[in-house]
């Protein structure tokens, strides 16, 4: 038999962070509420975000002008009406502007902003923070006005589509464990019900303190009452 906890796969749990710092301007969710992928979680205020958008729009406009100038110089050069040096200079200026535009565009995309929409919609005053997956909001770490450093977690979103068991086994148990084996378990808070899982994987490292090994199993059918972190007792019937 084993003790452990319920967990969700790493692919179904998202820590929401941003690569740009700022102050929380609005919060649109509550802990425990379900949100769809793409729903607004909060908005972030930072003057650098406005400057980044401005830099992109200026670089895009400059790039468009210099591209036309470069094409004009190519035409003149083909007609021997312009010097080769002026053509090369025009090309260098165009490529430099294009590089600046691409740099700003990439930074905006990393922040979840679609740069192509800025031309039509104009500069956004606040950076929107959106849910990367559908799930339940938890671990909200901020309130209005909180300054959030770059990379710090704002909240987490947890999907409950699939549950795993994280169980603690020991070296003496290894010979009894095989992937694909059926596991039965009970959950604290639901003591009168027995659930089923399938042994998924066995960790390859041993804890040096208590010589334990982590074992993971996929729950066959979850329950609405399940929560990540709930204590479980599991066993393998060898009869």
PDB file of C-alpha atoms in Angstrom:
ATOM      1  CA  UNK A   1       0.000   0.000   0.000  1.00  0.00           C
ATOM      2  CA  UNK A   2       1.047   3.594  -0.554  1.00  0.00           C
ATOM      3  CA  UNK A   3       0.228   7.100   0.598  1.00  0.00           C
ATOM      4  CA  UNK A   4       0.251  10.150  -1.621  1.00  0.00           C
ATOM      5  CA  UNK A   5      -1.727  13.019  -3.095  1.00  0.00           C
ATOM      6  CA  UNK A   6      -3.891  13.861  -6.069  1.00  0.00           C
ATOM      7  CA  UNK A   7      -2.233  16.008  -8.719  1.00  0.00           C
ATOM      8  CA  UNK A   8      -2.853  17.227 -12.245  1.00  0.00           C
ATOM      9  CA  UNK A   9      -0.366  16.641 -15.090  1.00  0.00           C
ATOM     10  CA  UNK A  10       2.109  19.501 -15.689  1.00  0.00           C
ATOM     11  CA  UNK A  11       0.494  20.115 -19.079  1.00  0.00           C
ATOM     12  CA  UNK A  12      -2.790  20.975 -17.350  1.00  0.00           C
ATOM     13  CA  UNK A  13      -1.453  23.481 -14.839  1.00  0.00           C
ATOM     14  CA  UNK A  14      -0.271  26.936 -15.935  1.00  0.00           C
ATOM     15  CA  UNK A  15       1.574  29.539 -13.884  1.00  0.00           C
ATOM     16  CA  UNK A  16       0.718  32.934 -15.350  1.00  0.00           C
ATOM     17  CA  UNK A  17       3.689  35.269 -15.577  1.00  0.00           C
ATOM     18  CA  UNK A  18       4.851  38.079 -17.834  1.00  0.00           C
ATOM     19  CA  UNK A  19       8.320  39.037 -19.034  1.00  0.00           C
ATOM     20  CA  UNK A  20       7.488  42.699 -18.317  1.00  0.00           C
ATOM     21  CA  UNK A  21       7.000  44.151 -14.845  1.00  0.00           C
ATOM     22  CA  UNK A  22       4.158  46.505 -13.951  1.00  0.00           C
ATOM     23  CA  UNK A  23       1.351  47.404 -11.562  1.00  0.00           C
ATOM     24  CA  UNK A  24      -1.965  45.549 -11.543  1.00  0.00           C
ATOM     25  CA  UNK A  25      -4.633  47.883 -12.954  1.00  0.00           C
ATOM     26  CA  UNK A  26      -7.663  45.558 -13.043  1.00  0.00           C
ATOM     27  CA  UNK A  27      -8.501  42.000 -11.926  1.00  0.00           C
ATOM     28  CA  UNK A  28     -11.327  40.133 -13.684  1.00  0.00           C
ATOM     29  CA  UNK A  29     -11.397  36.785 -11.852  1.00  0.00           C
ATOM     30  CA  UNK A  30     -11.960  35.281  -8.424  1.00  0.00           C
ATOM     31  CA  UNK A  31     -10.158  32.289  -6.874  1.00  0.00           C
ATOM     32  CA  UNK A  32     -11.922  29.046  -7.731  1.00  0.00           C
ATOM     33  CA  UNK A  33     -13.734  30.436 -10.783  1.00  0.00           C
ATOM     34  CA  UNK A  34     -13.581  28.632 -14.120  1.00  0.00           C
ATOM     35  CA  UNK A  35     -12.138  30.573 -17.075  1.00  0.00           C
ATOM     36  CA  UNK A  36     -11.920  29.749 -20.756  1.00  0.00           C
ATOM     37  CA  UNK A  37      -8.635  29.823 -22.622  1.00  0.00           C
ATOM     38  CA  UNK A  38      -7.966  33.408 -23.715  1.00  0.00           C
ATOM     39  CA  UNK A  39     -10.166  34.998 -21.035  1.00  0.00           C
ATOM     40  CA  UNK A  40      -8.798  38.129 -19.361  1.00  0.00           C
ATOM     41  CA  UNK A  41      -7.249  37.546 -15.956  1.00  0.00           C
ATOM     42  CA  UNK A  42      -5.952  41.048 -15.246  1.00  0.00           C
ATOM     43  CA  UNK A  43      -4.397  44.116 -16.866  1.00  0.00           C
ATOM     44  CA  UNK A  44      -0.917  45.445 -16.180  1.00  0.00           C
ATOM     45  CA  UNK A  45       0.181  49.088 -16.269  1.00  0.00           C
ATOM     46  CA  UNK A  46       3.700  50.013 -17.387  1.00  0.00           C
ATOM     47  CA  UNK A  47       4.852  53.057 -19.427  1.00  0.00           C
ATOM     48  CA  UNK A  48       7.489  50.843 -21.084  1.00  0.00           C
ATOM     49  CA  UNK A  49       4.682  48.813 -22.669  1.00  0.00           C
ATOM     50  CA  UNK A  50       3.342  51.960 -24.340  1.00  0.00           C
ATOM     51  CA  UNK A  51       6.864  52.887 -25.502  1.00  0.00           C
ATOM     52  CA  UNK A  52       7.381  49.400 -26.951  1.00  0.00           C
ATOM     53  CA  UNK A  53       4.214  49.701 -29.034  1.00  0.00           C
ATOM     54  CA  UNK A  54       5.254  53.166 -30.184  1.00  0.00           C
ATOM     55  CA  UNK A  55       8.674  51.836 -31.194  1.00  0.00           C
ATOM     56  CA  UNK A  56       7.073  49.075 -33.222  1.00  0.00           C
ATOM     57  CA  UNK A  57       4.687  51.411 -35.069  1.00  0.00           C
ATOM     58  CA  UNK A  58       7.484  53.902 -35.820  1.00  0.00           C
ATOM     59  CA  UNK A  59       9.777  51.123 -37.047  1.00  0.00           C
ATOM     60  CA  UNK A  60       6.988  49.650 -39.193  1.00  0.00           C
ATOM     61  CA  UNK A  61       6.316  53.033 -40.828  1.00  0.00           C
ATOM     62  CA  UNK A  62      10.025  53.649 -41.378  1.00  0.00           C
ATOM     63  CA  UNK A  63      10.465  50.171 -42.793  1.00  0.00           C
ATOM     64  CA  UNK A  64       7.652  50.703 -45.283  1.00  0.00           C
ATOM     65  CA  UNK A  65       9.180  53.980 -46.485  1.00  0.00           C
ATOM     66  CA  UNK A  66      12.721  52.579 -46.737  1.00  0.00           C
ATOM     67  CA  UNK A  67      11.493  49.498 -48.593  1.00  0.00           C
ATOM     68  CA  UNK A  68       9.906  51.714 -51.234  1.00  0.00           C
ATOM     69  CA  UNK A  69      13.087  53.785 -51.431  1.00  0.00           C
ATOM     70  CA  UNK A  70      15.179  50.639 -51.819  1.00  0.00           C
ATOM     71  CA  UNK A  71      12.935  49.433 -54.643  1.00  0.00           C
ATOM     72  CA  UNK A  72      13.233  52.845 -56.295  1.00  0.00           C
ATOM     73  CA  UNK A  73      17.023  52.701 -56.094  1.00  0.00           C
ATOM     74  CA  UNK A  74      16.990  49.221 -57.598  1.00  0.00           C
ATOM     75  CA  UNK A  75      14.982  50.522 -60.535  1.00  0.00           C
ATOM     76  CA  UNK A  76      17.327  53.486 -61.012  1.00  0.00           C
ATOM     77  CA  UNK A  77      20.395  51.259 -60.733  1.00  0.00           C
ATOM     78  CA  UNK A  78      19.021  48.920 -63.393  1.00  0.00           C
ATOM     79  CA  UNK A  79      18.645  51.954 -65.657  1.00  0.00           C
ATOM     80  CA  UNK A  80      22.131  53.173 -64.652  1.00  0.00           C
ATOM     81  CA  UNK A  81      20.599  56.388 -63.296  1.00  0.00           C
ATOM     82  CA  UNK A  82      21.892  55.879 -59.747  1.00  0.00           C
ATOM     83  CA  UNK A  83      25.196  54.878 -58.220  1.00  0.00           C
ATOM     84  CA  UNK A  84      25.865  51.421 -56.828  1.00  0.00           C
ATOM     85  CA  UNK A  85      26.899  53.002 -53.532  1.00  0.00           C
ATOM     86  CA  UNK A  86      23.529  54.701 -53.066  1.00  0.00           C
ATOM     87  CA  UNK A  87      21.769  51.386 -53.755  1.00  0.00           C
ATOM     88  CA  UNK A  88      23.831  49.585 -51.122  1.00  0.00           C
ATOM     89  CA  UNK A  89      23.200  52.360 -48.600  1.00  0.00           C
ATOM     90  CA  UNK A  90      19.466  52.210 -49.249  1.00  0.00           C
ATOM     91  CA  UNK A  91      19.510  48.440 -48.781  1.00  0.00           C
ATOM     92  CA  UNK A  92      21.406  48.733 -45.487  1.00  0.00           C
ATOM     93  CA  UNK A  93      18.968  51.326 -44.132  1.00  0.00           C
ATOM     94  CA  UNK A  94      16.001  49.163 -45.094  1.00  0.00           C
ATOM     95  CA  UNK A  95      17.433  46.022 -43.499  1.00  0.00           C
ATOM     96  CA  UNK A  96      18.310  47.915 -40.290  1.00  0.00           C
ATOM     97  CA  UNK A  97      14.759  49.283 -40.015  1.00  0.00           C
ATOM     98  CA  UNK A  98      13.347  45.839 -40.731  1.00  0.00           C
ATOM     99  CA  UNK A  99      15.503  44.380 -37.950  1.00  0.00           C
ATOM    100  CA  UNK A 100      14.254  46.997 -35.460  1.00  0.00           C
ATOM    101  CA  UNK A 101      10.657  46.291 -36.447  1.00  0.00           C
ATOM    102  CA  UNK A 102      11.095  42.528 -36.088  1.00  0.00           C
ATOM    103  CA  UNK A 103      12.717  42.978 -32.674  1.00  0.00           C
ATOM    104  CA  UNK A 104       9.804  45.059 -31.376  1.00  0.00           C
ATOM    105  CA  UNK A 105       7.320  42.670 -32.995  1.00  0.00           C
ATOM    106  CA  UNK A 106       8.869  39.651 -31.283  1.00  0.00           C
ATOM    107  CA  UNK A 107       8.843  41.365 -27.873  1.00  0.00           C
ATOM    108  CA  UNK A 108       5.171  42.224 -28.290  1.00  0.00           C
ATOM    109  CA  UNK A 109       4.323  38.664 -29.304  1.00  0.00           C
ATOM    110  CA  UNK A 110       6.095  37.341 -26.195  1.00  0.00           C
ATOM    111  CA  UNK A 111       3.766  39.585 -24.178  1.00  0.00           C
ATOM    112  CA  UNK A 112       0.732  38.112 -25.927  1.00  0.00           C
ATOM    113  CA  UNK A 113       0.086  41.152 -28.136  1.00  0.00           C
ATOM    114  CA  UNK A 114      -0.612  40.810 -31.866  1.00  0.00           C
ATOM    115  CA  UNK A 115       1.441  43.618 -33.442  1.00  0.00           C
ATOM    116  CA  UNK A 116      -0.519  43.637 -36.708  1.00  0.00           C
ATOM    117  CA  UNK A 117      -3.623  44.761 -34.820  1.00  0.00           C
ATOM    118  CA  UNK A 118      -1.911  47.872 -33.442  1.00  0.00           C
ATOM    119  CA  UNK A 119      -2.029  49.620 -36.801  1.00  0.00           C
ATOM    120  CA  UNK A 120      -5.831  49.363 -36.853  1.00  0.00           C
ATOM    121  CA  UNK A 121      -6.590  49.674 -33.128  1.00  0.00           C
ATOM    122  CA  UNK A 122      -3.877  52.035 -31.979  1.00  0.00           C
ATOM    123  CA  UNK A 123      -1.676  51.820 -28.894  1.00  0.00           C
ATOM    124  CA  UNK A 124      -3.057  49.797 -25.979  1.00  0.00           C
ATOM    125  CA  UNK A 125      -2.879  51.602 -22.602  1.00  0.00           C
ATOM    126  CA  UNK A 126      -2.629  48.400 -20.546  1.00  0.00           C
ATOM    127  CA  UNK A 127      -1.130  44.960 -21.074  1.00  0.00           C
ATOM    128  CA  UNK A 128      -3.817  42.267 -20.962  1.00  0.00           C
ATOM    129  CA  UNK A 129      -2.982  39.067 -19.098  1.00  0.00           C
ATOM    130  CA  UNK A 130      -4.987  36.147 -20.482  1.00  0.00           C
ATOM    131  CA  UNK A 131      -5.549  32.547 -19.454  1.00  0.00           C
ATOM    132  CA  UNK A 132      -3.279  30.218 -21.487  1.00  0.00           C
ATOM    133  CA  UNK A 133      -5.556  27.224 -20.838  1.00  0.00           C
ATOM    134  CA  UNK A 134      -9.128  26.602 -19.714  1.00  0.00           C
ATOM    135  CA  UNK A 135      -9.418  25.756 -16.043  1.00  0.00           C
ATOM    136  CA  UNK A 136      -9.922  26.992 -12.503  1.00  0.00           C
ATOM    137  CA  UNK A 137      -8.130  30.054 -11.167  1.00  0.00           C
ATOM    138  CA  UNK A 138      -6.094  29.486  -8.016  1.00  0.00           C
ATOM    139  CA  UNK A 139      -3.190  30.946  -6.061  1.00  0.00           C
ATOM    140  CA  UNK A 140      -3.927  34.591  -6.910  1.00  0.00           C
ATOM    141  CA  UNK A 141      -0.881  36.467  -5.605  1.00  0.00           C
ATOM    142  CA  UNK A 142      -1.877  40.059  -6.381  1.00  0.00           C
ATOM    143  CA  UNK A 143      -4.439  42.779  -5.732  1.00  0.00           C
ATOM    144  CA  UNK A 144      -5.125  46.154  -7.338  1.00  0.00           C
ATOM    145  CA  UNK A 145      -1.997  48.274  -7.400  1.00  0.00           C
ATOM    146  CA  UNK A 146       0.400  45.409  -6.679  1.00  0.00           C
ATOM    147  CA  UNK A 147       3.719  45.844  -8.457  1.00  0.00           C
ATOM    148  CA  UNK A 148       4.588  42.570 -10.176  1.00  0.00           C
ATOM    149  CA  UNK A 149       8.254  42.063 -11.120  1.00  0.00           C
ATOM    150  CA  UNK A 150       9.000  40.418 -14.464  1.00  0.00           C
ATOM    151  CA  UNK A 151       8.733  36.644 -14.223  1.00  0.00           C
ATOM    152  CA  UNK A 152       6.786  36.584 -10.950  1.00  0.00           C
ATOM    153  CA  UNK A 153       3.657  34.421 -10.810  1.00  0.00           C
ATOM    154  CA  UNK A 154       0.378  36.351 -10.848  1.00  0.00           C
ATOM    155  CA  UNK A 155      -1.879  33.312 -10.418  1.00  0.00           C
ATOM    156  CA  UNK A 156      -2.308  29.749 -11.620  1.00  0.00           C
ATOM    157  CA  UNK A 157      -4.924  28.081 -13.803  1.00  0.00           C
ATOM    158  CA  UNK A 158      -5.582  24.389 -13.207  1.00  0.00           C
ATOM    159  CA  UNK A 159      -7.508  22.113 -15.555  1.00  0.00           C
ATOM    160  CA  UNK A 160      -9.348  19.164 -14.006  1.00  0.00           C
ATOM    161  CA  UNK A 161      -9.746  17.126 -17.182  1.00  0.00           C
ATOM    162  CA  UNK A 162      -7.273  14.518 -15.930  1.00  0.00           C
ATOM    163  CA  UNK A 163      -5.921  13.537 -12.522  1.00  0.00           C
ATOM    164  CA  UNK A 164      -2.819  11.657 -11.485  1.00  0.00           C
ATOM    165  CA  UNK A 165      -1.731  10.125  -8.218  1.00  0.00           C
ATOM    166  CA  UNK A 166       1.683  10.978  -6.825  1.00  0.00           C
ATOM    167  CA  UNK A 167       2.491   8.107  -4.456  1.00  0.00           C
ATOM    168  CA  UNK A 168       5.428   7.425  -2.159  1.00  0.00           C
ATOM    169  CA  UNK A 169       7.052   4.008  -2.504  1.00  0.00           C
ATOM    170  CA  UNK A 170      10.312   2.602  -1.142  1.00  0.00           C
ATOM    171  CA  UNK A 171      13.218   0.615  -2.500  1.00  0.00           C
ATOM    172  CA  UNK A 172      11.778  -2.643  -1.167  1.00  0.00           C
ATOM    173  CA  UNK A 173       8.618  -2.034  -3.251  1.00  0.00           C
ATOM    174  CA  UNK A 174      10.344  -1.780  -6.639  1.00  0.00           C
ATOM    175  CA  UNK A 175      10.072  -5.467  -7.473  1.00  0.00           C
ATOM    176  CA  UNK A 176       6.293  -5.254  -6.947  1.00  0.00           C
ATOM    177  CA  UNK A 177       5.738  -2.259  -9.235  1.00  0.00           C
ATOM    178  CA  UNK A 178       5.045  -2.574 -12.952  1.00  0.00           C
ATOM    179  CA  UNK A 179       3.794   0.050 -15.385  1.00  0.00           C
ATOM    180  CA  UNK A 180       0.204  -0.574 -16.467  1.00  0.00           C
ATOM    181  CA  UNK A 181      -0.731  -2.261 -13.180  1.00  0.00           C
ATOM    182  CA  UNK A 182      -4.140  -1.503 -11.649  1.00  0.00           C
ATOM    183  CA  UNK A 183      -4.223   0.542  -8.446  1.00  0.00           C
ATOM    184  CA  UNK A 184      -7.159   1.128  -6.101  1.00  0.00           C
ATOM    185  CA  UNK A 185      -7.306   4.192  -3.874  1.00  0.00           C
ATOM    186  CA  UNK A 186      -9.436   6.186  -1.470  1.00  0.00           C
ATOM    187  CA  UNK A 187      -9.509   9.943  -0.992  1.00  0.00           C
ATOM    188  CA  UNK A 188      -9.788  11.869   2.259  1.00  0.00           C
ATOM    189  CA  UNK A 189     -13.244  13.424   2.388  1.00  0.00           C
ATOM    190  CA  UNK A 190     -14.725  10.551   0.357  1.00  0.00           C
ATOM    191  CA  UNK A 191     -13.865   7.609   2.640  1.00  0.00           C
ATOM    192  CA  UNK A 192     -16.737   5.341   1.545  1.00  0.00           C
ATOM    193  CA  UNK A 193     -15.743   5.255  -2.115  1.00  0.00           C
ATOM    194  CA  UNK A 194     -12.934   3.419  -3.874  1.00  0.00           C
ATOM    195  CA  UNK A 195     -11.470   4.705  -7.138  1.00  0.00           C
ATOM    196  CA  UNK A 196      -9.234   3.152  -9.787  1.00  0.00           C
ATOM    197  CA  UNK A 197      -5.979   4.225 -11.395  1.00  0.00           C
ATOM    198  CA  UNK A 198      -3.297   2.757 -13.650  1.00  0.00           C
ATOM    199  CA  UNK A 199       0.411   2.844 -12.794  1.00  0.00           C
ATOM    200  CA  UNK A 200       1.951   5.289 -15.255  1.00  0.00           C
ATOM    201  CA  UNK A 201       5.621   5.751 -14.368  1.00  0.00           C
ATOM    202  CA  UNK A 202       8.223   5.279 -11.652  1.00  0.00           C
ATOM    203  CA  UNK A 203      10.719   8.018 -10.867  1.00  0.00           C
ATOM    204  CA  UNK A 204      14.365   7.182 -11.515  1.00  0.00           C
ATOM    205  CA  UNK A 205      15.787   8.920  -8.433  1.00  0.00           C
ATOM    206  CA  UNK A 206      15.688   7.913  -4.756  1.00  0.00           C
ATOM    207  CA  UNK A 207      15.265  10.459  -1.968  1.00  0.00           C
ATOM    208  CA  UNK A 208      18.521  10.411   0.006  1.00  0.00           C
ATOM    209  CA  UNK A 209      16.793  11.241   3.291  1.00  0.00           C
ATOM    210  CA  UNK A 210      14.130   8.547   3.573  1.00  0.00           C
ATOM    211  CA  UNK A 211      15.017   6.300   0.582  1.00  0.00           C
ATOM    212  CA  UNK A 212      11.605   6.906  -1.003  1.00  0.00           C
ATOM    213  CA  UNK A 213      10.659   6.838  -4.667  1.00  0.00           C
ATOM    214  CA  UNK A 214       7.846   8.758  -6.346  1.00  0.00           C
ATOM    215  CA  UNK A 215       5.339   6.711  -8.313  1.00  0.00           C
ATOM    216  CA  UNK A 216       2.756   8.192 -10.681  1.00  0.00           C
ATOM    217  CA  UNK A 217      -0.593   6.702 -11.689  1.00  0.00           C
ATOM    218  CA  UNK A 218      -3.352   7.986 -14.004  1.00  0.00           C
ATOM    219  CA  UNK A 219      -6.826   8.134 -12.451  1.00  0.00           C
ATOM    220  CA  UNK A 220      -9.355   6.313 -14.637  1.00  0.00           C
ATOM    221  CA  UNK A 221     -12.326   8.505 -13.742  1.00  0.00           C
ATOM    222  CA  UNK A 222     -12.153  11.737 -11.777  1.00  0.00           C
ATOM    223  CA  UNK A 223     -14.770  13.288  -9.540  1.00  0.00           C
ATOM    224  CA  UNK A 224     -16.033  16.848  -9.234  1.00  0.00           C
ATOM    225  CA  UNK A 225     -15.003  16.853  -5.574  1.00  0.00           C
ATOM    226  CA  UNK A 226     -11.357  16.057  -6.410  1.00  0.00           C
ATOM    227  CA  UNK A 227      -8.810  18.779  -5.700  1.00  0.00           C
ATOM    228  CA  UNK A 228      -5.068  18.755  -6.404  1.00  0.00           C
ATOM    229  CA  UNK A 229      -3.192  18.074  -3.184  1.00  0.00           C
ATOM    230  CA  UNK A 230      -5.907  15.917  -1.547  1.00  0.00           C
ATOM    231  CA  UNK A 231      -4.468  13.059   0.501  1.00  0.00           C
ATOM    232  CA  UNK A 232      -4.969   9.535  -0.869  1.00  0.00           C
ATOM    233  CA  UNK A 233      -4.316   5.999   0.296  1.00  0.00           C
ATOM    234  CA  UNK A 234      -3.640   3.509  -2.512  1.00  0.00           C
ATOM    235  CA  UNK A 235      -2.878  -0.170  -2.815  1.00  0.00           C
ATOM    236  CA  UNK A 236      -2.163  -2.944  -5.317  1.00  0.00           C
ATOM    237  CA  UNK A 237      -4.029  -6.172  -4.801  1.00  0.00           C
ATOM    238  CA  UNK A 238      -1.585  -9.004  -5.557  1.00  0.00           C
ATOM    239  CA  UNK A 239      -4.095 -11.806  -5.021  1.00  0.00           C
TER     240      UNK A 239
END
